[in-house]
Amino acid sequence: MKALRILAGPSALARLRQGPLAPSEVRVVPGAAGGPKGLILSPLDQFLFGHWLPRGGHTVHLLGASIGAWRVTAACMADPVAALQRLGEDYITQRYAHAPGKAPLPSHVSAVFGAKLHEHFGGQEAALLAHPQYRLHVFTSHGRRWLRRETARWRTSLGYGAAFASNLVARSALGAWLERVVFSDPRDALPLPLHDFRGQQVPLSPQNLIPAVLASCAIPFWLDAVHDIPGAPRGAYWDGGITDYHLHLRYDRLLAGDTGQGGDPGWVLYPHFQPTLVPGWLDKGWHWRHRATTALDRVVVLAPRPEWLATLPGGRLPSREDFKVHLDDDAARERAWRRAVAESQRLADEFQAWVDGRASPELQPLP
């Protein structure tokens, strides 16, 4: 049984029919929000960021929201393989104090998770932002109106209720309540436009890197919002996946740059845990918004096959719901997640066989 699917937009699909991508052709690598689902990408990430992409020797922009932000930040460490392995293990073994049968308090989860980010990246911020090849871009959701600050749970609930209703009318209407704020490496501009949704960019710095990553992972009601990040507009910042769940951006408008391809803008290589790119977290239930658009013309998605997913514990991806399923049995959850990560080595092996010319996998259009 094969584990890996390779899907692509029209122009990308035409390119792949000539042969696999070379590292020097990859311009952008996004990292989606999705919590524990992202764990199955760990072996593939280690091969991509630690071994394959460095062969290109050119600038690659890494975009991340939520767990995707943690993944791409780890990829910018001096030893990305070790950093990504540690990320996976620490994510699997995360535990939070809670009353029997109850979820942990958001303030406790924020404190524990924030401390973990400092363990991973504290003291390494300047070196991480000086990476010779990778340029980091961390996506967050900045509150407006009732969500400008997190002062009371009822107020936050009302704000997200209004955001949900607005998003149902139109994705652009969500911008009345939450805007996209991207913390970006100041050395090189993000090579694609962001005017598809209300927002702004802020330079990343050693002072705001960890707060930005923490904010990008701050799931409402699970973690507290991060307030007043240095160098950014004041206010509350939440999970970047709320506005940009799977980073469905205007990749068709990539600007030409340092790809070593004579001015060609390059391609977007997207390791993902599913074949579709859902625009925002609030769009998860609106399946008509999951379809591929012209924006994905230059995108190559690496995703697991459904028949392979059926062999994982529970017959599915690791999920945040597993915290509820195994509420008082962390050891059982950890065993299931660790087995899923071990099995996902097949995704990395099959991708490596393809780019090394040892396999010719089926190529499919994005659904």
PDB file of C-alpha atoms in Angstrom, residues 31-306:
ATOM      1  CA  GLY A  31       2.778  24.871   7.130  1.00  0.00           C
ATOM      2  CA  ALA A  32      -0.936  24.502   7.890  1.00  0.00           C
ATOM      3  CA  ALA A  33      -2.789  24.819  11.163  1.00  0.00           C
ATOM      4  CA  GLY A  34      -4.415  21.622  12.359  1.00  0.00           C
ATOM      5  CA  GLY A  35      -3.035  20.733  15.776  1.00  0.00           C
ATOM      6  CA  PRO A  36      -1.998  17.082  16.200  1.00  0.00           C
ATOM      7  CA  LYS A  37      -2.754  16.324  12.539  1.00  0.00           C
ATOM      8  CA  GLY A  38       0.558  17.978  11.710  1.00  0.00           C
ATOM      9  CA  LEU A  39       2.449  15.296  13.645  1.00  0.00           C
ATOM     10  CA  ILE A  40       2.327  12.897  10.710  1.00  0.00           C
ATOM     11  CA  LEU A  41       4.409  15.353   8.672  1.00  0.00           C
ATOM     12  CA  SER A  42       7.368  15.163  11.053  1.00  0.00           C
ATOM     13  CA  PRO A  43       9.516  12.625   9.130  1.00  0.00           C
ATOM     14  CA  LEU A  44       8.727  14.364   5.837  1.00  0.00           C
ATOM     15  CA  ASP A  45       9.644  17.750   7.354  1.00  0.00           C
ATOM     16  CA  GLN A  46      12.944  16.356   8.595  1.00  0.00           C
ATOM     17  CA  PHE A  47      13.883  15.168   5.115  1.00  0.00           C
ATOM     18  CA  LEU A  48      12.706  18.329   3.356  1.00  0.00           C
ATOM     19  CA  PHE A  49      14.234  20.951   5.649  1.00  0.00           C
ATOM     20  CA  GLY A  50      17.229  19.008   6.874  1.00  0.00           C
ATOM     21  CA  HIS A  51      18.433  17.251   3.727  1.00  0.00           C
ATOM     22  CA  TRP A  52      16.633  18.045   0.472  1.00  0.00           C
ATOM     23  CA  LEU A  53      15.942  21.788   0.343  1.00  0.00           C
ATOM     24  CA  PRO A  54      19.473  22.769   1.476  1.00  0.00           C
ATOM     25  CA  ARG A  55      20.765  21.297  -1.791  1.00  0.00           C
ATOM     26  CA  GLY A  56      19.161  24.213  -3.652  1.00  0.00           C
ATOM     27  CA  GLY A  57      21.265  26.839  -1.887  1.00  0.00           C
ATOM     28  CA  HIS A  58      18.676  29.572  -2.533  1.00  0.00           C
ATOM     29  CA  THR A  59      16.156  31.562  -0.494  1.00  0.00           C
ATOM     30  CA  VAL A  60      13.023  29.639   0.539  1.00  0.00           C
ATOM     31  CA  HIS A  61      10.109  31.312   2.289  1.00  0.00           C
ATOM     32  CA  LEU A  62       8.524  29.292   5.100  1.00  0.00           C
ATOM     33  CA  LEU A  63       4.950  30.228   6.030  1.00  0.00           C
ATOM     34  CA  GLY A  64       3.234  28.845   9.111  1.00  0.00           C
ATOM     35  CA  ALA A  65       0.064  29.090  11.187  1.00  0.00           C
ATOM     36  CA  SER A  66      -0.505  27.350  14.529  1.00  0.00           C
ATOM     37  CA  ILE A  67       1.388  24.032  14.630  1.00  0.00           C
ATOM     38  CA  GLY A  68       2.615  24.950  11.143  1.00  0.00           C
ATOM     39  CA  ALA A  69       4.298  28.025  12.646  1.00  0.00           C
ATOM     40  CA  TRP A  70       6.043  25.842  15.232  1.00  0.00           C
ATOM     41  CA  ARG A  71       7.142  23.430  12.490  1.00  0.00           C
ATOM     42  CA  VAL A  72       8.643  26.072  10.184  1.00  0.00           C
ATOM     43  CA  THR A  73      10.284  27.898  13.098  1.00  0.00           C
ATOM     44  CA  ALA A  74      11.954  24.633  14.126  1.00  0.00           C
ATOM     45  CA  ALA A  75      13.066  24.204  10.507  1.00  0.00           C
ATOM     46  CA  CYS A  76      15.090  27.423  10.823  1.00  0.00           C
ATOM     47  CA  MET A  77      17.196  26.071  13.690  1.00  0.00           C
ATOM     48  CA  ALA A  78      20.846  25.163  13.125  1.00  0.00           C
ATOM     49  CA  ASP A  79      19.956  21.448  13.274  1.00  0.00           C
ATOM     50  CA  PRO A  80      16.439  21.245  11.816  1.00  0.00           C
ATOM     51  CA  VAL A  81      16.256  17.455  12.024  1.00  0.00           C
ATOM     52  CA  ALA A  82      16.926  17.447  15.773  1.00  0.00           C
ATOM     53  CA  ALA A  83      14.606  20.442  16.307  1.00  0.00           C
ATOM     54  CA  LEU A  84      11.739  18.795  14.412  1.00  0.00           C
ATOM     55  CA  GLN A  85      12.252  15.490  16.215  1.00  0.00           C
ATOM     56  CA  ARG A  86      12.108  17.322  19.529  1.00  0.00           C
ATOM     57  CA  LEU A  87       8.970  19.180  18.447  1.00  0.00           C
ATOM     58  CA  GLY A  88       7.222  15.913  17.663  1.00  0.00           C
ATOM     59  CA  GLU A  89       8.212  14.270  20.922  1.00  0.00           C
ATOM     60  CA  ASP A  90       7.295  17.302  23.038  1.00  0.00           C
ATOM     61  CA  TYR A  91       3.949  17.667  21.280  1.00  0.00           C
ATOM     62  CA  ILE A  92       3.158  14.007  21.868  1.00  0.00           C
ATOM     63  CA  THR A  93       4.122  14.097  25.549  1.00  0.00           C
ATOM     64  CA  GLN A  94       2.404  17.386  26.429  1.00  0.00           C
ATOM     65  CA  ARG A  95       0.391  17.066  29.614  1.00  0.00           C
ATOM     66  CA  TYR A  96      -1.670  19.615  31.498  1.00  0.00           C
ATOM     67  CA  ALA A  97      -2.993  19.502  35.041  1.00  0.00           C
ATOM     68  CA  HIS A  98      -6.786  19.354  35.210  1.00  0.00           C
ATOM     69  CA  ALA A  99      -9.616  18.271  37.459  1.00  0.00           C
ATOM     70  CA  PRO A 100     -10.877  14.703  36.818  1.00  0.00           C
ATOM     71  CA  GLY A 101     -13.065  14.655  33.726  1.00  0.00           C
ATOM     72  CA  LYS A 102     -12.461  18.366  33.050  1.00  0.00           C
ATOM     73  CA  ALA A 103     -10.410  20.203  30.446  1.00  0.00           C
ATOM     74  CA  PRO A 104      -7.357  22.144  31.700  1.00  0.00           C
ATOM     75  CA  LEU A 105      -7.643  25.896  32.225  1.00  0.00           C
ATOM     76  CA  PRO A 106      -6.525  28.007  29.218  1.00  0.00           C
ATOM     77  CA  SER A 107      -4.192  30.043  31.429  1.00  0.00           C
ATOM     78  CA  HIS A 108      -2.435  26.851  32.513  1.00  0.00           C
ATOM     79  CA  VAL A 109      -2.116  25.556  28.947  1.00  0.00           C
ATOM     80  CA  SER A 110      -0.699  28.919  27.822  1.00  0.00           C
ATOM     81  CA  ALA A 111       1.848  28.963  30.636  1.00  0.00           C
ATOM     82  CA  VAL A 112       3.036  25.411  29.989  1.00  0.00           C
ATOM     83  CA  PHE A 113       3.140  25.795  26.220  1.00  0.00           C
ATOM     84  CA  GLY A 114       4.848  29.196  26.413  1.00  0.00           C
ATOM     85  CA  ALA A 115       7.540  27.704  28.642  1.00  0.00           C
ATOM     86  CA  LYS A 116       8.032  24.923  26.126  1.00  0.00           C
ATOM     87  CA  LEU A 117       8.559  27.417  23.289  1.00  0.00           C
ATOM     88  CA  HIS A 118      11.187  29.189  25.390  1.00  0.00           C
ATOM     89  CA  GLU A 119      12.917  25.842  25.938  1.00  0.00           C
ATOM     90  CA  HIS A 120      13.021  25.275  22.188  1.00  0.00           C
ATOM     91  CA  PHE A 121      13.880  28.742  20.893  1.00  0.00           C
ATOM     92  CA  GLY A 122      14.959  30.907  23.826  1.00  0.00           C
ATOM     93  CA  GLY A 123      18.383  32.405  23.195  1.00  0.00           C
ATOM     94  CA  GLN A 124      18.321  31.189  19.577  1.00  0.00           C
ATOM     95  CA  GLU A 125      16.073  33.906  18.157  1.00  0.00           C
ATOM     96  CA  ALA A 126      18.780  35.994  16.482  1.00  0.00           C
ATOM     97  CA  ALA A 127      20.503  32.971  14.939  1.00  0.00           C
ATOM     98  CA  LEU A 128      17.184  31.583  13.740  1.00  0.00           C
ATOM     99  CA  LEU A 129      16.366  34.882  11.999  1.00  0.00           C
ATOM    100  CA  ALA A 130      19.819  34.906  10.376  1.00  0.00           C
ATOM    101  CA  HIS A 131      19.327  31.543   8.654  1.00  0.00           C
ATOM    102  CA  PRO A 132      21.272  31.707   5.372  1.00  0.00           C
ATOM    103  CA  GLN A 133      18.511  30.090   3.306  1.00  0.00           C
ATOM    104  CA  TYR A 134      15.130  30.127   5.062  1.00  0.00           C
ATOM    105  CA  ARG A 135      12.912  33.178   5.606  1.00  0.00           C
ATOM    106  CA  LEU A 136      10.256  32.801   8.284  1.00  0.00           C
ATOM    107  CA  HIS A 137       6.696  34.204   8.160  1.00  0.00           C
ATOM    108  CA  VAL A 138       4.400  33.564  11.168  1.00  0.00           C
ATOM    109  CA  PHE A 139       0.643  34.068  10.671  1.00  0.00           C
ATOM    110  CA  THR A 140      -1.549  35.300  13.533  1.00  0.00           C
ATOM    111  CA  SER A 141      -5.136  36.543  13.936  1.00  0.00           C
ATOM    112  CA  HIS A 142      -5.427  40.011  15.501  1.00  0.00           C
ATOM    113  CA  GLY A 143      -8.720  40.805  17.253  1.00  0.00           C
ATOM    114  CA  ARG A 144     -10.883  43.784  16.401  1.00  0.00           C
ATOM    115  CA  ARG A 145     -13.992  45.274  18.031  1.00  0.00           C
ATOM    116  CA  TRP A 146     -15.227  42.869  20.762  1.00  0.00           C
ATOM    117  CA  LEU A 147     -12.105  40.779  20.170  1.00  0.00           C
ATOM    118  CA  ARG A 148      -9.665  43.663  20.536  1.00  0.00           C
ATOM    119  CA  ARG A 149      -8.737  42.419  24.005  1.00  0.00           C
ATOM    120  CA  GLU A 150      -9.529  39.231  25.881  1.00  0.00           C
ATOM    121  CA  THR A 151     -11.091  40.575  29.058  1.00  0.00           C
ATOM    122  CA  ALA A 152     -13.956  38.155  29.797  1.00  0.00           C
ATOM    123  CA  ARG A 153     -15.017  34.805  28.395  1.00  0.00           C
ATOM    124  CA  TRP A 154     -18.537  36.023  27.580  1.00  0.00           C
ATOM    125  CA  ARG A 155     -17.142  38.934  25.573  1.00  0.00           C
ATOM    126  CA  THR A 156     -14.812  36.642  23.642  1.00  0.00           C
ATOM    127  CA  SER A 157     -17.684  34.239  22.998  1.00  0.00           C
ATOM    128  CA  LEU A 158     -19.831  37.065  21.621  1.00  0.00           C
ATOM    129  CA  GLY A 159     -16.960  38.242  19.442  1.00  0.00           C
ATOM    130  CA  TYR A 160     -16.368  34.834  17.933  1.00  0.00           C
ATOM    131  CA  GLY A 161     -20.101  34.354  17.473  1.00  0.00           C
ATOM    132  CA  ALA A 162     -20.181  37.572  15.459  1.00  0.00           C
ATOM    133  CA  ALA A 163     -17.089  36.461  13.541  1.00  0.00           C
ATOM    134  CA  PHE A 164     -18.747  33.144  12.705  1.00  0.00           C
ATOM    135  CA  ALA A 165     -21.903  34.853  11.423  1.00  0.00           C
ATOM    136  CA  SER A 166     -19.895  37.370   9.386  1.00  0.00           C
ATOM    137  CA  ASN A 167     -17.754  34.656   7.831  1.00  0.00           C
ATOM    138  CA  LEU A 168     -20.878  32.757   6.841  1.00  0.00           C
ATOM    139  CA  VAL A 169     -21.953  35.753   4.751  1.00  0.00           C
ATOM    140  CA  ALA A 170     -18.507  36.184   3.154  1.00  0.00           C
ATOM    141  CA  ARG A 171     -14.931  35.379   4.105  1.00  0.00           C
ATOM    142  CA  SER A 172     -13.988  39.027   3.631  1.00  0.00           C
ATOM    143  CA  ALA A 173     -16.587  40.000   6.275  1.00  0.00           C
ATOM    144  CA  LEU A 174     -14.563  38.084   8.876  1.00  0.00           C
ATOM    145  CA  GLY A 175     -12.062  40.928   8.631  1.00  0.00           C
ATOM    146  CA  ALA A 176     -14.410  43.133  10.638  1.00  0.00           C
ATOM    147  CA  TRP A 177     -13.586  40.997  13.705  1.00  0.00           C
ATOM    148  CA  LEU A 178     -10.185  39.456  13.002  1.00  0.00           C
ATOM    149  CA  GLU A 179      -7.378  40.600  10.757  1.00  0.00           C
ATOM    150  CA  ARG A 180      -4.375  38.716   9.480  1.00  0.00           C
ATOM    151  CA  VAL A 181      -1.077  39.914  10.958  1.00  0.00           C
ATOM    152  CA  VAL A 182       2.017  38.242   9.528  1.00  0.00           C
ATOM    153  CA  PHE A 183       5.307  38.493  11.409  1.00  0.00           C
ATOM    154  CA  SER A 184       7.906  38.316   8.628  1.00  0.00           C
ATOM    155  CA  ASP A 185      11.655  38.026   8.301  1.00  0.00           C
ATOM    156  CA  PRO A 186      12.705  41.620   7.497  1.00  0.00           C
ATOM    157  CA  ARG A 187      15.506  40.545   5.143  1.00  0.00           C
ATOM    158  CA  ASP A 188      13.261  39.523   2.240  1.00  0.00           C
ATOM    159  CA  ALA A 189       9.659  40.424   1.530  1.00  0.00           C
ATOM    160  CA  LEU A 190       7.114  37.661   1.215  1.00  0.00           C
ATOM    161  CA  PRO A 191       7.049  37.047  -2.564  1.00  0.00           C
ATOM    162  CA  LEU A 192       3.261  36.996  -2.922  1.00  0.00           C
ATOM    163  CA  PRO A 193       0.434  39.486  -2.303  1.00  0.00           C
ATOM    164  CA  LEU A 194      -1.660  39.399   0.861  1.00  0.00           C
ATOM    165  CA  HIS A 195      -4.441  41.787  -0.182  1.00  0.00           C
ATOM    166  CA  ASP A 196      -6.971  38.937  -0.436  1.00  0.00           C
ATOM    167  CA  PHE A 197      -7.892  39.521   3.229  1.00  0.00           C
ATOM    168  CA  ARG A 198      -7.680  42.414   5.687  1.00  0.00           C
ATOM    169  CA  GLY A 199      -4.307  42.495   7.415  1.00  0.00           C
ATOM    170  CA  GLN A 200      -0.769  43.798   7.717  1.00  0.00           C
ATOM    171  CA  GLN A 201       2.824  42.632   8.075  1.00  0.00           C
ATOM    172  CA  VAL A 202       5.167  43.231  11.009  1.00  0.00           C
ATOM    173  CA  PRO A 203       8.945  42.642  11.038  1.00  0.00           C
ATOM    174  CA  LEU A 204      10.058  39.625  13.023  1.00  0.00           C
ATOM    175  CA  SER A 205      12.685  40.326  15.669  1.00  0.00           C
ATOM    176  CA  PRO A 206      14.371  38.442  18.518  1.00  0.00           C
ATOM    177  CA  GLN A 207      11.965  40.242  20.867  1.00  0.00           C
ATOM    178  CA  ASN A 208       8.712  39.207  19.183  1.00  0.00           C
ATOM    179  CA  LEU A 209       9.513  35.815  17.642  1.00  0.00           C
ATOM    180  CA  ILE A 210       8.427  33.609  20.573  1.00  0.00           C
ATOM    181  CA  PRO A 211       5.340  35.738  21.383  1.00  0.00           C
ATOM    182  CA  ALA A 212       4.339  35.586  17.709  1.00  0.00           C
ATOM    183  CA  VAL A 213       4.662  31.780  17.568  1.00  0.00           C
ATOM    184  CA  LEU A 214       2.768  31.449  20.863  1.00  0.00           C
ATOM    185  CA  ALA A 215       0.011  33.694  19.494  1.00  0.00           C
ATOM    186  CA  SER A 216      -0.118  31.714  16.259  1.00  0.00           C
ATOM    187  CA  CYS A 217      -0.815  28.591  18.354  1.00  0.00           C
ATOM    188  CA  ALA A 218      -3.309  30.269  20.737  1.00  0.00           C
ATOM    189  CA  ILE A 219      -6.511  28.362  19.996  1.00  0.00           C
ATOM    190  CA  PRO A 220      -9.453  30.359  21.395  1.00  0.00           C
ATOM    191  CA  PHE A 221     -10.809  28.950  24.675  1.00  0.00           C
ATOM    192  CA  TRP A 222      -7.943  26.406  24.799  1.00  0.00           C
ATOM    193  CA  LEU A 223      -5.201  29.005  25.312  1.00  0.00           C
ATOM    194  CA  ASP A 224      -5.263  32.657  26.308  1.00  0.00           C
ATOM    195  CA  ALA A 225      -4.758  35.321  23.673  1.00  0.00           C
ATOM    196  CA  VAL A 226      -1.309  36.941  23.527  1.00  0.00           C
ATOM    197  CA  HIS A 227      -1.565  40.696  24.068  1.00  0.00           C
ATOM    198  CA  ASP A 228       0.560  43.595  22.831  1.00  0.00           C
ATOM    199  CA  ILE A 229       3.313  41.752  20.962  1.00  0.00           C
ATOM    200  CA  PRO A 230       6.463  43.929  20.677  1.00  0.00           C
ATOM    201  CA  GLY A 231       6.636  45.858  17.416  1.00  0.00           C
ATOM    202  CA  ALA A 232       3.041  45.011  16.438  1.00  0.00           C
ATOM    203  CA  PRO A 233      -0.300  46.821  16.819  1.00  0.00           C
ATOM    204  CA  ARG A 234      -1.627  46.598  20.354  1.00  0.00           C
ATOM    205  CA  GLY A 235      -4.376  44.141  21.175  1.00  0.00           C
ATOM    206  CA  ALA A 236      -5.145  40.438  21.365  1.00  0.00           C
ATOM    207  CA  TYR A 237      -3.584  37.876  19.036  1.00  0.00           C
ATOM    208  CA  TRP A 238      -4.938  34.377  18.493  1.00  0.00           C
ATOM    209  CA  ASP A 239      -4.284  31.284  16.426  1.00  0.00           C
ATOM    210  CA  GLY A 240      -3.212  32.148  12.885  1.00  0.00           C
ATOM    211  CA  GLY A 241      -5.401  29.324  11.640  1.00  0.00           C
ATOM    212  CA  ILE A 242      -8.573  31.272  12.409  1.00  0.00           C
ATOM    213  CA  THR A 243      -7.956  33.614   9.483  1.00  0.00           C
ATOM    214  CA  ASP A 244      -5.635  31.291   7.526  1.00  0.00           C
ATOM    215  CA  TYR A 245      -6.336  27.691   8.452  1.00  0.00           C
ATOM    216  CA  HIS A 246      -4.476  26.144   5.507  1.00  0.00           C
ATOM    217  CA  LEU A 247      -2.863  29.279   4.067  1.00  0.00           C
ATOM    218  CA  HIS A 248      -4.920  29.326   0.849  1.00  0.00           C
ATOM    219  CA  LEU A 249      -3.055  32.367  -0.519  1.00  0.00           C
ATOM    220  CA  ARG A 250      -2.408  33.896  -3.955  1.00  0.00           C
ATOM    221  CA  TYR A 251       0.438  31.574  -4.864  1.00  0.00           C
ATOM    222  CA  ASP A 252      -0.387  32.094  -8.548  1.00  0.00           C
ATOM    223  CA  ARG A 253       1.111  35.580  -8.211  1.00  0.00           C
ATOM    224  CA  LEU A 254       4.558  34.600  -6.990  1.00  0.00           C
ATOM    225  CA  LEU A 255       7.178  37.191  -7.836  1.00  0.00           C
ATOM    226  CA  ALA A 256      10.364  36.174  -9.623  1.00  0.00           C
ATOM    227  CA  GLY A 257      13.306  35.719  -7.288  1.00  0.00           C
ATOM    228  CA  ASP A 258      16.359  33.732  -6.273  1.00  0.00           C
ATOM    229  CA  THR A 259      15.330  30.315  -7.559  1.00  0.00           C
ATOM    230  CA  GLY A 260      18.235  29.689  -9.894  1.00  0.00           C
ATOM    231  CA  GLN A 261      15.744  29.249 -12.736  1.00  0.00           C
ATOM    232  CA  GLY A 262      16.393  32.329 -14.858  1.00  0.00           C
ATOM    233  CA  GLY A 263      13.776  34.551 -13.258  1.00  0.00           C
ATOM    234  CA  ASP A 264      11.094  31.893 -12.972  1.00  0.00           C
ATOM    235  CA  PRO A 265       9.032  32.472  -9.792  1.00  0.00           C
ATOM    236  CA  GLY A 266       9.433  28.864  -8.695  1.00  0.00           C
ATOM    237  CA  TRP A 267       6.864  26.577  -7.109  1.00  0.00           C
ATOM    238  CA  VAL A 268       5.065  26.078  -3.821  1.00  0.00           C
ATOM    239  CA  LEU A 269       5.741  22.726  -2.146  1.00  0.00           C
ATOM    240  CA  TYR A 270       3.088  22.019   0.450  1.00  0.00           C
ATOM    241  CA  PRO A 271       3.466  19.095   2.889  1.00  0.00           C
ATOM    242  CA  HIS A 272      -0.100  18.705   4.122  1.00  0.00           C
ATOM    243  CA  PHE A 273      -2.227  16.224   6.033  1.00  0.00           C
ATOM    244  CA  GLN A 274      -5.123  16.377   3.546  1.00  0.00           C
ATOM    245  CA  PRO A 275      -5.590  17.124  -0.176  1.00  0.00           C
ATOM    246  CA  THR A 276      -7.637  20.338   0.213  1.00  0.00           C
ATOM    247  CA  LEU A 277      -6.684  23.790   1.497  1.00  0.00           C
ATOM    248  CA  VAL A 278      -9.422  25.228   3.718  1.00  0.00           C
ATOM    249  CA  PRO A 279      -9.127  29.058   3.771  1.00  0.00           C
ATOM    250  CA  GLY A 280     -10.031  29.774   7.416  1.00  0.00           C
ATOM    251  CA  TRP A 281     -10.825  27.761  10.537  1.00  0.00           C
ATOM    252  CA  LEU A 282     -14.437  28.939  10.416  1.00  0.00           C
ATOM    253  CA  ASP A 283     -14.717  27.538   6.871  1.00  0.00           C
ATOM    254  CA  LYS A 284     -14.240  23.929   7.976  1.00  0.00           C
ATOM    255  CA  GLY A 285     -17.949  23.186   7.709  1.00  0.00           C
ATOM    256  CA  TRP A 286     -18.450  24.984   4.380  1.00  0.00           C
ATOM    257  CA  HIS A 287     -17.182  22.400   1.907  1.00  0.00           C
ATOM    258  CA  TRP A 288     -17.779  24.600  -1.124  1.00  0.00           C
ATOM    259  CA  ARG A 289     -14.920  26.778   0.174  1.00  0.00           C
ATOM    260  CA  HIS A 290     -12.513  23.835   0.199  1.00  0.00           C
ATOM    261  CA  ARG A 291     -12.233  23.499  -3.563  1.00  0.00           C
ATOM    262  CA  ALA A 292      -9.035  24.405  -5.389  1.00  0.00           C
ATOM    263  CA  THR A 293      -8.950  27.868  -6.934  1.00  0.00           C
ATOM    264  CA  THR A 294      -6.738  29.603  -9.498  1.00  0.00           C
ATOM    265  CA  ALA A 295      -4.649  30.793  -6.532  1.00  0.00           C
ATOM    266  CA  LEU A 296      -3.225  27.253  -6.265  1.00  0.00           C
ATOM    267  CA  ASP A 297      -2.003  27.071  -9.866  1.00  0.00           C
ATOM    268  CA  ARG A 298       1.669  26.746  -8.829  1.00  0.00           C
ATOM    269  CA  VAL A 299       1.117  24.553  -5.755  1.00  0.00           C
ATOM    270  CA  VAL A 300       2.273  20.942  -5.249  1.00  0.00           C
ATOM    271  CA  VAL A 301       0.607  19.226  -2.284  1.00  0.00           C
ATOM    272  CA  LEU A 302       2.107  16.181  -0.585  1.00  0.00           C
ATOM    273  CA  ALA A 303      -0.702  14.461   1.326  1.00  0.00           C
ATOM    274  CA  PRO A 304      -1.445  11.025   2.812  1.00  0.00           C
ATOM    275  CA  ARG A 305      -3.633   8.530   0.969  1.00  0.00           C
ATOM    276  CA  PRO A 306      -6.972   7.791   2.676  1.00  0.00           C
TER     277      PRO A 306
END
